[in-house]
Structures are given as C-alpha cells and as structure tokens.
Amino acid sequence: MRLPAVLTEKKRRESVLSQWLEALFGAYAGETASFLKSRSDRFANPVGYTFKTEIGSICEQLFGEMDREKLLPCVDRIVRIKAVQDFSPSQALDFVFVLKRIVRKELESEIAQNLISAAELWELDARIDRLGLLAFEQYVACREKLYEIRMDELHRKTFKLLQRANVIRNLEEETADVDSKDI
C-alpha cells in the first residue's frame, strides 16, 4: 500500500501541518492559544516551540517512512507536555485523531474525483491510528511517572510530619527496645 501521492507535495504537507498546528493550539483557552501561536522562540515559549517542531517531524514520519524509532521521541515530547496539563486523556490525545479530518478536508477534491483509492485512505488511517496508539502508550507512561512522583512526595511529607511530632523517634526507640529484648 502507498499513501496518496498528493501528500508528498510540499504545498499540501505545509497546509496539513498548518491546520494541524491550529487544531493543537485550539485546544487551549484564548490568550494561551494566542501566546503559543505568536512566539516561536524556544526560550520565551518552550511549549509552542516544541509543538511546532515536533508536529513537523511527526508529519515527515507519518507521510514518509513511518520509522517508530524516529517517531517516538517526537510524540513523547508533545505528550509529556499534555500529560502534565489539566486535560482529560481524550483531550490530551485528540490532536492525533483530528489529523484524519484535516487530511480528508485537504484531499476532498481528489477523493470526490476518485483520484485517491480507498486503500490509500485506509493506509493513511492505519498510520494515524498507530500514531495514536504510540501517543497513548507515552501518555500512560507519563501519567504513571507523575503518580509515582506524587506518592513519593506524599510519603516524604508524611515522614517529616511524623518526625516533627516525635512519633518516629518514639517508634524507633520502641522498636529498638523490642529488638534488644529478643536477644
């Protein structure tokens, strides 16, 4: 199977990329979206810069060789950002699946004229689905790591609180007394 040849045209890819970025930024509230779009400096706007850079790399892989090893770091950088923000999982990963609508809109006239076969569209959908599954794996891994970090922090805070209340010291002394009696 092969992808629709029109997606190899630079103008078409740029159009898809532009619409995809617009959809990705559209998930944010008004002022945040404007800020993310307007600034391309990697230090003044690291989130916007990451989105623009990585979406471009993902497009190259998606419409090209689809090398998982090259695709994974790009997806990971975007998903890490989405995983720590206040989005539901479906909102965080919607940016992947919106691409299907964007591509179909971009190829609308070719589809209407039967210049693109159903097999080509299925191949493209399969690639986007694989991208979605990869993004889901990364999202789950990020959320698990966040949970671990939160639990470790909770344990540290609880331990310090018990230390301050002298509960830990008393427990340690009681444990030492019990252990010395066993000898």
Coordinates of N, CA and C in Angstrom, one line a residue, residues 60-161:
E60 N 6.6 14.5 8.9 CA 7.6 13.9 8.0 C 7.5 12.3 8.1
Q61 N 7.5 11.8 9.3 CA 7.4 10.4 9.5 C 6.1 9.8 9.1
L62 N 5.0 10.5 9.4 CA 3.7 10.0 9.1 C 3.5 9.8 7.5
F63 N 4.0 10.8 6.8 CA 3.8 10.8 5.3 C 5.0 10.2 4.6
G64 N 6.0 9.7 5.4 CA 7.2 9.2 4.9 C 7.4 7.7 5.3
E65 N 8.6 7.4 5.9 CA 8.9 6.1 6.2 C 8.2 5.5 7.4
M66 N 7.7 6.3 8.3 CA 7.0 5.9 9.5 C 7.9 5.0 10.4
D67 N 9.1 5.5 10.6 CA 10.0 4.8 11.5 C 9.7 5.1 12.9
R68 N 9.3 4.0 13.7 CA 8.9 4.2 15.1 C 10.0 4.8 15.9
E69 N 11.3 4.4 15.7 CA 12.4 4.9 16.5 C 12.6 6.5 16.3
K70 N 12.2 7.0 15.1 CA 12.3 8.4 14.9 C 11.1 9.1 15.4
L71 N 10.0 8.4 15.3 CA 8.7 9.0 15.7 C 8.5 9.1 17.2
L72 N 9.0 8.1 17.9 CA 8.8 8.0 19.4 C 9.2 9.3 20.1
P73 N 10.5 9.8 19.9 CA 10.9 11.0 20.7 C 10.0 12.2 20.4
C74 N 9.6 12.3 19.1 CA 8.7 13.5 18.8 C 7.4 13.4 19.5
V75 N 6.8 12.2 19.5 CA 5.5 12.1 20.1 C 5.6 12.2 21.6
D76 N 6.7 11.7 22.2 CA 7.0 11.8 23.6 C 7.1 13.2 24.1
R77 N 7.7 14.1 23.3 CA 7.9 15.5 23.7 C 6.6 16.2 23.8
I78 N 5.7 15.9 22.9 CA 4.4 16.6 22.9 C 3.5 16.0 24.0
V79 N 3.5 14.7 24.1 CA 2.6 14.0 25.1 C 3.1 14.3 26.5
R80 N 4.4 14.5 26.8 CA 4.8 14.9 28.1 C 4.2 16.2 28.5
I81 N 4.1 17.1 27.6 CA 3.5 18.4 27.9 C 2.0 18.3 28.2
K82 N 1.4 17.5 27.4 CA -0.1 17.3 27.5 C -0.4 16.6 28.8
A83 N 0.5 15.6 29.2 CA 0.2 14.8 30.4 C 0.2 15.6 31.7
V84 N 1.0 16.6 31.7 CA 1.1 17.4 33.0 C 0.1 18.5 33.0
Q85 N -0.6 18.8 31.9 CA -1.6 19.8 31.9 C -3.0 19.3 32.3
D86 N -3.9 20.2 32.5 CA -5.2 19.9 33.0 C -6.1 19.5 31.9
F87 N -5.8 18.4 31.2 CA -6.6 17.8 30.2 C -7.0 16.4 30.5
S88 N -8.2 16.0 30.1 CA -8.6 14.6 30.2 C -7.7 13.8 29.2
P89 N -7.6 12.5 29.4 CA -6.8 11.7 28.4 C -7.3 11.9 26.9
S90 N -8.6 12.0 26.8 CA -9.1 12.1 25.4 C -8.8 13.5 24.8
Q91 N -8.8 14.5 25.7 CA -8.5 15.9 25.2 C -7.0 16.0 24.9
A92 N -6.2 15.3 25.8 CA -4.7 15.4 25.6 C -4.3 14.7 24.3
L93 N -5.0 13.7 23.9 CA -4.6 12.9 22.7 C -5.4 13.2 21.5
D94 N -6.4 14.0 21.6 CA -7.2 14.4 20.4 C -6.4 14.9 19.3
F95 N -5.3 15.6 19.5 CA -4.5 16.2 18.5 C -4.1 15.2 17.4
V96 N -4.0 13.9 17.8 CA -3.6 12.9 16.8 C -4.7 12.6 15.9
F97 N -5.9 12.3 16.4 CA -7.0 11.9 15.6 C -7.7 13.0 14.8
V98 N -7.5 14.2 15.2 CA -8.1 15.3 14.4 C -7.4 15.4 13.1
L99 N -6.2 14.8 13.0 CA -5.5 14.7 11.7 C -6.2 14.0 10.6
K100 N -7.0 13.0 10.9 CA -7.8 12.3 9.9 C -8.8 13.3 9.2
R101 N -9.5 14.1 10.0 CA -10.4 15.1 9.4 C -9.6 16.2 8.6
I102 N -8.5 16.6 9.1 CA -7.7 17.6 8.3 C -7.3 17.0 7.0
V103 N -6.8 15.8 7.0 CA -6.3 15.2 5.7 C -7.4 15.0 4.7
R104 N -8.6 14.6 5.2 CA -9.7 14.4 4.4 C -10.2 15.7 3.8
K105 N -10.2 16.7 4.6 CA -10.6 18.0 4.1 C -9.6 18.5 3.1
E106 N -8.3 18.3 3.3 CA -7.3 18.7 2.3 C -7.4 17.9 1.0
L107 N -7.8 16.7 1.1 CA -7.9 15.8 -0.1 C -9.3 15.7 -0.7
E108 N -10.2 16.6 -0.2 CA -11.6 16.5 -0.5 C -11.8 16.4 -2.0
S109 N -11.2 17.2 -2.8 CA -11.5 17.2 -4.3 C -11.0 16.0 -4.9
E110 N -9.8 15.5 -4.5 CA -9.2 14.3 -5.1 C -10.1 13.0 -4.7
I111 N -10.6 13.0 -3.5 CA -11.5 12.0 -3.1 C -12.8 12.0 -3.9
A112 N -13.3 13.2 -4.1 CA -14.6 13.3 -4.8 C -14.4 12.8 -6.3
Q113 N -13.2 13.1 -6.8 CA -12.9 12.7 -8.2 C -12.4 11.3 -8.3
N114 N -12.4 10.5 -7.2 CA -11.8 9.2 -7.2 C -10.4 9.1 -7.6
L115 N -9.6 10.1 -7.4 CA -8.2 10.1 -7.7 C -7.4 9.4 -6.6
I116 N -8.0 9.2 -5.4 CA -7.4 8.6 -4.3 C -8.2 7.3 -4.0
S117 N -7.6 6.2 -3.9 CA -8.3 5.0 -3.7 C -8.6 4.8 -2.2
A118 N -9.6 3.9 -1.9 CA -10.0 3.6 -0.6 C -8.8 3.0 0.2
A119 N -8.0 2.2 -0.5 CA -6.8 1.5 0.1 C -5.8 2.5 0.5
E120 N -5.6 3.6 -0.2 CA -4.7 4.7 0.2 C -5.2 5.4 1.4
L121 N -6.5 5.6 1.5 CA -7.1 6.3 2.7 C -7.0 5.3 3.9
W122 N -7.2 4.1 3.7 CA -7.1 3.1 4.8 C -5.7 3.1 5.3
E123 N -4.7 3.1 4.4 CA -3.3 3.1 4.9 C -3.0 4.3 5.7
L124 N -3.5 5.5 5.2 CA -3.3 6.7 6.0 C -4.0 6.6 7.4
D125 N -5.2 6.1 7.4 CA -5.9 5.9 8.7 C -5.1 5.0 9.6
A126 N -4.6 3.9 9.0 CA -3.8 3.0 9.8 C -2.6 3.6 10.4
R127 N -1.9 4.4 9.7 CA -0.8 5.2 10.2 C -1.1 6.1 11.3
I128 N -2.2 6.8 11.1 CA -2.7 7.8 12.2 C -3.1 7.0 13.4
D129 N -3.7 5.8 13.2 CA -4.1 5.0 14.4 C -2.9 4.5 15.1
R130 N -1.8 4.1 14.4 CA -0.6 3.6 15.0 C 0.0 4.8 15.8
L131 N 0.0 6.0 15.2 CA 0.5 7.2 15.9 C -0.3 7.4 17.2
G132 N -1.6 7.2 17.1 CA -2.5 7.4 18.3 C -2.2 6.4 19.4
L133 N -1.9 5.2 19.0 CA -1.6 4.1 20.0 C -0.2 4.4 20.6
L134 N 0.7 4.9 19.8 CA 2.0 5.3 20.4 C 1.9 6.5 21.3
A135 N 1.1 7.4 21.0 CA 0.8 8.6 21.9 C 0.2 8.1 23.2
F136 N -0.8 7.2 23.0 CA -1.4 6.7 24.2 C -0.4 6.0 25.2
E137 N 0.4 5.1 24.6 CA 1.5 4.5 25.4 C 2.3 5.5 26.2
Q138 N 2.7 6.5 25.5 CA 3.6 7.5 26.1 C 2.8 8.3 27.2
Y139 N 1.5 8.6 26.9 CA 0.7 9.3 27.8 C 0.5 8.5 29.1
V140 N 0.2 7.2 29.0 CA 0.1 6.4 30.2 C 1.4 6.3 31.0
A141 N 2.5 6.2 30.3 CA 3.8 6.1 31.0 C 4.1 7.4 31.7
C142 N 3.7 8.6 31.1 CA 3.9 9.9 31.8 C 3.0 10.0 33.0
R143 N 1.8 9.6 32.9 CA 0.9 9.7 34.0 C 1.3 8.8 35.1
E144 N 1.8 7.6 34.8 CA 2.3 6.7 35.9 C 3.4 7.3 36.6
K145 N 4.3 7.9 35.8 CA 5.5 8.6 36.5 C 5.1 9.7 37.4
L146 N 4.1 10.5 36.9 CA 3.6 11.6 37.7 C 3.0 11.1 39.0
Y147 N 2.2 10.0 38.9 CA 1.6 9.4 40.1 C 2.7 8.9 41.1
E148 N 3.8 8.3 40.6 CA 4.9 7.8 41.4 C 5.5 9.0 42.1
I149 N 5.7 10.1 41.4 CA 6.3 11.3 42.0 C 5.5 11.9 43.1
R150 N 4.2 11.9 42.8 CA 3.2 12.4 43.8 C 3.2 11.6 45.1
M151 N 3.2 10.2 44.9 CA 3.2 9.3 46.0 C 4.5 9.4 46.8
D152 N 5.6 9.5 46.2 CA 6.9 9.7 46.9 C 6.9 11.0 47.7
E153 N 6.4 12.0 47.1 CA 6.3 13.3 47.8 C 5.4 13.2 49.0
L154 N 4.3 12.5 48.9 CA 3.4 12.4 50.0 C 4.0 11.6 51.1
H155 N 4.8 10.5 50.7 CA 5.5 9.7 51.8 C 6.5 10.6 52.5
R156 N 7.3 11.4 51.7 CA 8.3 12.3 52.4 C 7.6 13.3 53.3
K157 N 6.5 13.9 52.9 CA 5.8 14.9 53.7 C 5.3 14.2 55.0
T158 N 4.7 13.0 54.8 CA 4.2 12.3 56.0 C 5.3 11.9 57.0
F159 N 6.4 11.4 56.4 CA 7.6 11.1 57.3 C 8.1 12.3 58.0
K160 N 8.2 13.4 57.4 CA 8.7 14.6 58.0 C 7.7 15.1 59.1
L161 N 6.5 15.0 58.8 CA 5.4 15.4 59.8 C 5.5 14.5 61.0

